[in-house]
Coordinates of C-alpha atoms and ligand atoms in Angstrom, one line a residue:
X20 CA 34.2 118.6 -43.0
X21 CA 37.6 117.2 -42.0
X22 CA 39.6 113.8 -43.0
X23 CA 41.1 112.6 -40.0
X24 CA 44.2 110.4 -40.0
X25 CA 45.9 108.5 -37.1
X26 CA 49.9 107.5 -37.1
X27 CA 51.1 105.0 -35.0
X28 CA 49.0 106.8 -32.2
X29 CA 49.6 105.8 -28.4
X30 CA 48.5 106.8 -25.3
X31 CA 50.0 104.9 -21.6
X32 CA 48.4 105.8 -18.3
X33 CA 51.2 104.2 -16.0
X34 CA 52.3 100.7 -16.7
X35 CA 48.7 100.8 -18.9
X36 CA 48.6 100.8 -22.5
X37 CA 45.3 101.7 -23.8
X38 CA 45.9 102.5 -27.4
X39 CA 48.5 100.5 -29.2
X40 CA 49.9 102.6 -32.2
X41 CA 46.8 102.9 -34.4
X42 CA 46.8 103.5 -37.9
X43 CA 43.2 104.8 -39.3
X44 CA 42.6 107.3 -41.6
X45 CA 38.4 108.4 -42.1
X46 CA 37.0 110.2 -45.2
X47 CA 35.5 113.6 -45.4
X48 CA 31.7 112.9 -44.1
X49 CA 32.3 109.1 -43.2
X50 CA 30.5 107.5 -40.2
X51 CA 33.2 105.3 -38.5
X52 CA 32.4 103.6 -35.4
X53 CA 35.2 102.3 -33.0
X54 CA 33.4 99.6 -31.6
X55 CA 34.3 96.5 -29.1
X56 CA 34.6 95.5 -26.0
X57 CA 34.9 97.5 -22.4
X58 CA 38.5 98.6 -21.8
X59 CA 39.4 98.6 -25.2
X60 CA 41.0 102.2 -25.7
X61 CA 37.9 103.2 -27.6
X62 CA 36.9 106.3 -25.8
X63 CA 41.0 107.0 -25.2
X64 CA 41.3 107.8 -29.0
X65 CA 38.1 109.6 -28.8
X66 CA 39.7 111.9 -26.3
X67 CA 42.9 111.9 -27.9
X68 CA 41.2 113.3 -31.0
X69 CA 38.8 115.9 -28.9
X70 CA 42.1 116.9 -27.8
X71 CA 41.6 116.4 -23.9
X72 CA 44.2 113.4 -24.2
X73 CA 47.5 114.0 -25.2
X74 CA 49.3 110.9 -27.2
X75 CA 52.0 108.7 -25.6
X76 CA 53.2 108.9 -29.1
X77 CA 52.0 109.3 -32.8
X78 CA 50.3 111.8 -34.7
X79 CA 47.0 113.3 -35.3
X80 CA 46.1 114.6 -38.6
X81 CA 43.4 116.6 -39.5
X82 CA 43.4 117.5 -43.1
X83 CA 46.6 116.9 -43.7
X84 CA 47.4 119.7 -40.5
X85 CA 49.3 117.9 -37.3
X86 CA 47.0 118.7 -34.6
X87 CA 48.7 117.0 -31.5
X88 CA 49.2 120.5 -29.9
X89 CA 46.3 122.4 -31.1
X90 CA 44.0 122.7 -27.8
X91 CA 40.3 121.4 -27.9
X92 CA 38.8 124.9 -28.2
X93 CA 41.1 125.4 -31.6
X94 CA 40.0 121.5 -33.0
X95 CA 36.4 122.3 -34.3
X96 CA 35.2 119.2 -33.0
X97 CA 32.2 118.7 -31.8
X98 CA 31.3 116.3 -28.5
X99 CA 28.3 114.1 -27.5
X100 CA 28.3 112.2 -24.7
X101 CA 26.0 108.7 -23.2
X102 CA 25.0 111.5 -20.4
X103 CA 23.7 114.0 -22.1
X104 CA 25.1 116.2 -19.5
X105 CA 22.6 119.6 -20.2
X106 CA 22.2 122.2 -18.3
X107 CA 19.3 121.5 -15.9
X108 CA 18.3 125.1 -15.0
X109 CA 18.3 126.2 -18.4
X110 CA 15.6 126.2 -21.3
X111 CA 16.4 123.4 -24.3
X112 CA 17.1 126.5 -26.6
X113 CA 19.5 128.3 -24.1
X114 CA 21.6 125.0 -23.7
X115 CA 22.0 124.7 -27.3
X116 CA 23.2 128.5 -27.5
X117 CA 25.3 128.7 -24.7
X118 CA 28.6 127.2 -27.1
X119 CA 27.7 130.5 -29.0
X120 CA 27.4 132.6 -26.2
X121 CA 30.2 131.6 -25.0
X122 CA 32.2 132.6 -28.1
X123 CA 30.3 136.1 -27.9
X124 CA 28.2 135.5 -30.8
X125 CA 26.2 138.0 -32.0
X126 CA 22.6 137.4 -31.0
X127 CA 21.1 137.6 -34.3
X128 CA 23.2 134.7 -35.8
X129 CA 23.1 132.7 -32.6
X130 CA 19.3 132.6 -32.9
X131 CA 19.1 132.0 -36.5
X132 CA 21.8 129.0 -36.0
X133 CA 20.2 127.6 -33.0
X134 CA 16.8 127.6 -34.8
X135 CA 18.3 125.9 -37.7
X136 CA 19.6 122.8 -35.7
X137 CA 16.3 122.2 -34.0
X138 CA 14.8 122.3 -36.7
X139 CA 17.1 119.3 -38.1
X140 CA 16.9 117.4 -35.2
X141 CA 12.7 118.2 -34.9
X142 CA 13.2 119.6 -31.5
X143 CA 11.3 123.1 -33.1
X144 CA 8.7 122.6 -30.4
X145 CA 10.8 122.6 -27.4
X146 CA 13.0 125.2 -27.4
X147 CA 11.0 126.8 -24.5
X148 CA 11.3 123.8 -22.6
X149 CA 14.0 122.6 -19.6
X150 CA 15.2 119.1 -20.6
X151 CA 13.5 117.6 -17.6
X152 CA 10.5 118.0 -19.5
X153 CA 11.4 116.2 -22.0
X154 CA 12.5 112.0 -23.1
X155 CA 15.1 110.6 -23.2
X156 CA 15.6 110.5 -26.5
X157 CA 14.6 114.1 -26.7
X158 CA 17.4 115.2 -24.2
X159 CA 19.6 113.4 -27.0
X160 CA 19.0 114.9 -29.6
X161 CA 19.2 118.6 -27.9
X162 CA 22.8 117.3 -26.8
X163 CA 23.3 116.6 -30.5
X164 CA 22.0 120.1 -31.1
X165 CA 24.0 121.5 -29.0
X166 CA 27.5 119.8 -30.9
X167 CA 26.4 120.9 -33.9
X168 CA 25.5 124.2 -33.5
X169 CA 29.2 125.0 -33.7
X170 CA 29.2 124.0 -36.7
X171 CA 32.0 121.4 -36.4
X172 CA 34.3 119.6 -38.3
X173 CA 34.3 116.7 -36.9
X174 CA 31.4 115.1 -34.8
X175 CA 32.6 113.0 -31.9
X176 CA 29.9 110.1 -30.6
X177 CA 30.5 108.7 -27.3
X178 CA 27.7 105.8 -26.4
X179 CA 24.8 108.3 -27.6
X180 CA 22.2 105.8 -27.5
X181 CA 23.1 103.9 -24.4
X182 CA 20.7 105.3 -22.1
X183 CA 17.8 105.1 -24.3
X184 CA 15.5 102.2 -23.7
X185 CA 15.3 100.1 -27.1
X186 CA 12.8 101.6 -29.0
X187 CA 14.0 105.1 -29.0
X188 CA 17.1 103.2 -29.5
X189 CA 15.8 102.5 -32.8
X190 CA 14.3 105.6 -33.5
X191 CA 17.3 107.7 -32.5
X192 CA 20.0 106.4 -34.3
X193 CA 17.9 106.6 -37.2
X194 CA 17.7 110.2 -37.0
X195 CA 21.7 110.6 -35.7
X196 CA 22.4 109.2 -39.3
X197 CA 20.0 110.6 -41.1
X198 CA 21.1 113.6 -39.7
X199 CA 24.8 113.2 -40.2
X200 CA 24.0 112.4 -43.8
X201 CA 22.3 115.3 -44.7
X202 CA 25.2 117.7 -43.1
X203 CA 27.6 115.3 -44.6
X204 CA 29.9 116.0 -41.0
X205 CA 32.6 113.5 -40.8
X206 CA 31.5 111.3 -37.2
X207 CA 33.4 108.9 -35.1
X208 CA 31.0 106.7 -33.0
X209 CA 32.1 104.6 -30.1
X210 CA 29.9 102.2 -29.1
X211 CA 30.2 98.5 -27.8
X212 CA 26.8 97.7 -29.1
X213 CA 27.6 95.9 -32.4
X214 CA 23.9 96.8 -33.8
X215 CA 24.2 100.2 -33.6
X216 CA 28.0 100.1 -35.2
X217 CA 26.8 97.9 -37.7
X218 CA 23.6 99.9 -38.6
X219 CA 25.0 103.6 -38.6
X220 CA 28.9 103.6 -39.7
X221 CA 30.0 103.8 -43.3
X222 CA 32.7 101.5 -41.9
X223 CA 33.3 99.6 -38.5
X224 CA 36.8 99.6 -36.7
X225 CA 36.9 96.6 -34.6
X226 CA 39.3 96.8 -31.6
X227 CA 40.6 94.4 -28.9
X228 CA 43.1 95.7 -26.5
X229 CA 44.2 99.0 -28.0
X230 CA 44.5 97.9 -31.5
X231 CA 42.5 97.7 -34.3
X232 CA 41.5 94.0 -35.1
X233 CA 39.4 94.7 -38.6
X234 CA 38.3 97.5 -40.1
X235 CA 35.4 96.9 -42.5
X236 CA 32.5 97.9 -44.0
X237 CA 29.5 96.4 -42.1
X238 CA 28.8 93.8 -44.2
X239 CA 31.9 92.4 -44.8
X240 CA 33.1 92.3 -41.1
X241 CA 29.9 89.7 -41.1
X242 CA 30.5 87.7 -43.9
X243 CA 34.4 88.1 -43.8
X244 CA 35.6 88.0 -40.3
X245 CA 39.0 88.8 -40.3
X246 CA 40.0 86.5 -37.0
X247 CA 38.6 84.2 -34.6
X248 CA 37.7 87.4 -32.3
X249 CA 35.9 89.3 -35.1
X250 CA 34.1 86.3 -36.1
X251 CA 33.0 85.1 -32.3
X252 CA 32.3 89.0 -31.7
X253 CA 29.9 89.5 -34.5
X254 CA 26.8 88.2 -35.0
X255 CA 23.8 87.3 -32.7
X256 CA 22.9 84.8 -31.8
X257 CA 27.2 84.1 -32.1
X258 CA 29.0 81.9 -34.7
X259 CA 29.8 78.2 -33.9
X260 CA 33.3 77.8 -33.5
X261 CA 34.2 73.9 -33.4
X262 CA 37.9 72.9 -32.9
X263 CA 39.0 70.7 -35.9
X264 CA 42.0 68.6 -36.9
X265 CA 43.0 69.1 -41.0
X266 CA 43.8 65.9 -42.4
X267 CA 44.8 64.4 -45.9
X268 CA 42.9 61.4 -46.7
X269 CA 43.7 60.1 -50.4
X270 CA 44.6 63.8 -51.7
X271 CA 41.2 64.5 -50.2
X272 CA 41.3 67.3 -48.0
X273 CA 38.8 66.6 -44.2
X274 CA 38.2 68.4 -41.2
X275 CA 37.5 65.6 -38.3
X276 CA 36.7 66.9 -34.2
X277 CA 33.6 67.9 -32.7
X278 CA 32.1 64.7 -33.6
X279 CA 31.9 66.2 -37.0
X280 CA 34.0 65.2 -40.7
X281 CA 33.7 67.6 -43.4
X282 CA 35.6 66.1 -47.1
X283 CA 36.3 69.7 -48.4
X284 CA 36.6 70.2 -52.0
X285 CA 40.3 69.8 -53.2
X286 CA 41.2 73.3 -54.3
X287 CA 40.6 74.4 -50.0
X288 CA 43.8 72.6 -49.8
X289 CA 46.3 75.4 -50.7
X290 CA 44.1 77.9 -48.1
X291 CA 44.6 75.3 -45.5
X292 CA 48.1 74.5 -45.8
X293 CA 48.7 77.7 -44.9
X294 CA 47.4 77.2 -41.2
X295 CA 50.8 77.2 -38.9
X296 CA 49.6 73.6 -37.6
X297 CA 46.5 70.7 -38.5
X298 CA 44.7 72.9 -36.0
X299 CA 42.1 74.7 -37.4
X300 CA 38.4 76.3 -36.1
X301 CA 35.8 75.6 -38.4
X302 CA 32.8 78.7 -38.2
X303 CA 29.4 78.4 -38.6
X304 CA 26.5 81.2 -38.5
X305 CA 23.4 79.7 -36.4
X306 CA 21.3 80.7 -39.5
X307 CA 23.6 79.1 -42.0
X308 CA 22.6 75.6 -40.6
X309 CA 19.5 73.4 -42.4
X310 CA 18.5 70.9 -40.0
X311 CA 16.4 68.4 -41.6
X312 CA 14.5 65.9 -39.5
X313 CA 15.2 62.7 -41.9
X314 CA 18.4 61.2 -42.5
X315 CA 20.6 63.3 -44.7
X316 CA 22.9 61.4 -46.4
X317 CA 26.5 61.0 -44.7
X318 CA 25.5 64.3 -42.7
X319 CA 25.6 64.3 -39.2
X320 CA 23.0 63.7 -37.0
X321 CA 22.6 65.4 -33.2
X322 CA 19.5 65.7 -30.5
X323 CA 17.4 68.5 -29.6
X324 CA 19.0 69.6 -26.3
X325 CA 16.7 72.9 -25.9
X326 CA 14.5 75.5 -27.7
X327 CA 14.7 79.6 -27.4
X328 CA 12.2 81.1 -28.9
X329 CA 13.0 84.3 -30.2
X330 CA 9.6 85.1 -32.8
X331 CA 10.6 85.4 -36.2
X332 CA 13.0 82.6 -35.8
X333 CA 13.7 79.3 -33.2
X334 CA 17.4 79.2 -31.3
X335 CA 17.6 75.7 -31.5
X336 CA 21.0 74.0 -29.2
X337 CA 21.8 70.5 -31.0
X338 CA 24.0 68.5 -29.4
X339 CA 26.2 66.2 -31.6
X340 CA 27.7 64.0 -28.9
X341 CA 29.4 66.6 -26.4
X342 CA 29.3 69.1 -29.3
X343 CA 26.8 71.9 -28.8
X344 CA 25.5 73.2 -32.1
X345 CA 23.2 76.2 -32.4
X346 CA 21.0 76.6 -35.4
X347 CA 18.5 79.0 -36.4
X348 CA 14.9 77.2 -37.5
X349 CA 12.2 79.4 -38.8
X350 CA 9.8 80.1 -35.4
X351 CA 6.8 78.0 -35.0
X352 CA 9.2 74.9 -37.1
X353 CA 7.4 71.5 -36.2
X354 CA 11.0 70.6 -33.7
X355 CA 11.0 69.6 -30.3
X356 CA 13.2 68.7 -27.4
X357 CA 14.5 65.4 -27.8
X358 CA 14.3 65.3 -31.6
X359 CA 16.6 63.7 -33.9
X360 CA 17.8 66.0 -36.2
X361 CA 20.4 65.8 -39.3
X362 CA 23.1 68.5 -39.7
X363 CA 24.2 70.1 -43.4
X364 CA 25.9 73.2 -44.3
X365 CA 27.2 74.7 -47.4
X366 CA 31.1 75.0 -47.3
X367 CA 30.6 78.4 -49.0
X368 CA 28.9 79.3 -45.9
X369 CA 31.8 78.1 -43.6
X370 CA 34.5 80.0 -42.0
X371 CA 38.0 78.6 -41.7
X372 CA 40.5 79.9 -39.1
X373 CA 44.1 79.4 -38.0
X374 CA 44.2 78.0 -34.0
X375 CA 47.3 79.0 -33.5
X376 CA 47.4 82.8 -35.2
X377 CA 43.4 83.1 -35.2
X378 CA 43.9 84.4 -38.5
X379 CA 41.2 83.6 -41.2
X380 CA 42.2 81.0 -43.6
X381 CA 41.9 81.8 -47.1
X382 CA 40.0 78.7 -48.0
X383 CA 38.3 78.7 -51.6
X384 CA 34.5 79.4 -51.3
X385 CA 31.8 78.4 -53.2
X386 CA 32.8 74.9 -54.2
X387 CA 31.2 72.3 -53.5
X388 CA 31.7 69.7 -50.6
X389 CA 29.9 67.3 -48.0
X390 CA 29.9 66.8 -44.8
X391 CA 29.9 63.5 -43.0
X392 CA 29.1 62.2 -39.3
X393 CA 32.5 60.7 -37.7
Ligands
ATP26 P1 34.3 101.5 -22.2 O1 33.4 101.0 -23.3 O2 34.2 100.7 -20.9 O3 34.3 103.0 -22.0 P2 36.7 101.8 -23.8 O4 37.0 100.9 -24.9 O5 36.2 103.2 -24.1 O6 35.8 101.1 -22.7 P3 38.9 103.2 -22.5 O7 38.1 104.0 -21.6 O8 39.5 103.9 -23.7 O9 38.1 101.9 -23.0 O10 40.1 102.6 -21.6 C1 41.1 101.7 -22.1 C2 42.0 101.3 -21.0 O11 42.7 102.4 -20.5 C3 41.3 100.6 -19.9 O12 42.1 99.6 -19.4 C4 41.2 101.7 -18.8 O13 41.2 101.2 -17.5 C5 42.5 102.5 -19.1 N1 42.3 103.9 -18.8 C6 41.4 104.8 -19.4 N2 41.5 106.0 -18.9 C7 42.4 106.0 -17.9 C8 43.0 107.0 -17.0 N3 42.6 108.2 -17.1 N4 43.9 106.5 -16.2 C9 44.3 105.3 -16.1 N5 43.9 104.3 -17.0 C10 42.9 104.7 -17.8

């Protein structure tokens, strides 16, 4: 087991930065995934850490040891790639051995160690195989084998699932962390698939544009977003964002644009006088909508513009005036195009951010409030 910690780490190809001096540090047998968009430096810091990179600038740290100039071989670190990139010609039990061999081994121990991974991984039956005659998710998990059977510190996860249709999707990372758990090996996943980050990692690093823009455990990235790009980044089907004015009517503090008002309770004042101007974004989860299909007192009211039926639930796109809204409706609701429908949300459900910085406002939850058509 290792505990990893980044300084200030860099890395420049050219007039390129891909990795702005990050600052991370992961716990012995943590799952942390590095996950965003494509281009965002996450696979750089992977390499940096495999050792196959070399930082612009910064440090590496594992255990406390600086590890800029140890070479990959010295690093214990153990790699998985998207392609699982095994040996075609050889059987599933020599590609998992040929680390071993490679290190000369003695025969004994690599046999008892190979033996030991499959059986982990529940490959047992197919050592004797080549890995073209075997799935997808198969071939995966021998890759998986194949990092671990060096028995490495770290475990290094580069897109492991993203050739795997979606079922063994499902099925594999269950095993990956299931797997990770009971070996208790500390594992940096990369992935842009915000699912897969969300369901595996102890805790989720969120990067735009070489730097870190939350870093969170699952959970709280969702309910917490720490900017506008974390909050339109999460979350499927994505948060409403609605551009908003912040006004002062009477003490009273009110959101007005979109074709929406919302009186918020008085003690979201001090949260929102912290935004650098009246421009604010209010945020909405689709499921954190009620649509009700009779007047709602002072709520807004919008039409049906289209329905995406998803099963367990309805997409539902509302438009209030030019404002697009989409809700989340149980599936088989009694709604159809062209409905009039009435808008309400609970404030402690909201998300307030700056529209100048991005930066989430710290506006007091749980109160209560109402919302009111312009
Ligand atoms: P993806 O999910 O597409 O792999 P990523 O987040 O892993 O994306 P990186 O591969 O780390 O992104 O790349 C980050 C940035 O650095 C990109 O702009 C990329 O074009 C650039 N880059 C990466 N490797 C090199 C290289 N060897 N030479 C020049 N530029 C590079």
């Amino acid at each position: 087991m290792a505990r990893i910690r980044l300084e200030r780490l860099t890395k420049s190809f050219g007039n390129v930065t891909a990795v702005k001096g990050v600052d991370l540090e992961i716990q012995h047998g943590e799952l942390l995934a590095l996950l965003g968009p494509s281009g965002c430096g996450k696979t750089t810091i992977l390499l940096m850490l495999a050792g196959i990179y070399r930082p612009t600038s910064g440090d590496i740290f594992f255990d406390d040891e600086r590890v800029n100039d140890v070479p990959p071989k010295g690093r214990g670190v153990g790699l998985v790639f998207q392609s699982y990139a095994l040996y075609p010609h050889m059987t599933v039990y020599d590609n998992i051995a040929f680390p071993l061999r490679l290190r000369k081994t003695p025969k004994d121990e690599i046999d008892r160690r190979v033996r030991e991974v499959a059986r982990i991984a529940k490959i047992e039956e197919y050592l004797q195989r080549k890995p073209s005659q075997l799935s997808g998710g198969q071939q995966q998990r021998v890759a998986l084998c194949r990092a671990l059977v060096k028995q490495p510190d770290l475990l290094l996860l580069d897109e492991p699932l993203s050739n795997l249709d979606a079922r063994l999707r499902i099925e594999t990372r269950t095993e990956i962390k299931r797997l990770q758990r009971e070996l208790g090996i500390t594992t940096i996943l990369v992935t842009h698939d915000q699912i897969e980050a969300m369901t595996m990692a102890d805790r989720v690093a969120v990067m735009r544009a070489g730097i870190i823009e939350q870093l969170s455990e699952p959970l709280e990235l969702y309910q917490r977003p720490a900017n506008l790009f974390v909050a339109s980044f999460i979350g499927d089907p994505p948060m409403n964002l609605v551009s908003m004015e912040y006004q002062v009517d009477g003490g009273t503090p009110k959101l007005v644009g979109g074709n929406l008002a919302v009186t918020l309770p008085p003690e979201a004042r001090a949260g929102l006088e912290q935004a650098s101007s009246r421009q604010v974004v209010l945020g909405v989860r689709p499921e954190d909508w009620r649509l009700s299909s009779q007047p709602v007192d002072g709520k807004p009211a919008g039409e049906v513009y289209m329905l995406e039926p998803l099963g367990r639930d309805t997409l539902v796109d509302v438009r209030v005036g030019q404002q697009a809204i989409r809700a989340l409706v149980p599936g088989g609701a009694p709604i159809r195009i062209g409905d009039r429908v009435w808008l309400d949300w609970d404030v402690d459900r909201m998300h307030l951010f700056d529209a100048q910085t991005e930066a989430r406002l710290p506006v007091a939850a749980g109160a209560a409030a109402q919302g009111a058509g312009a």
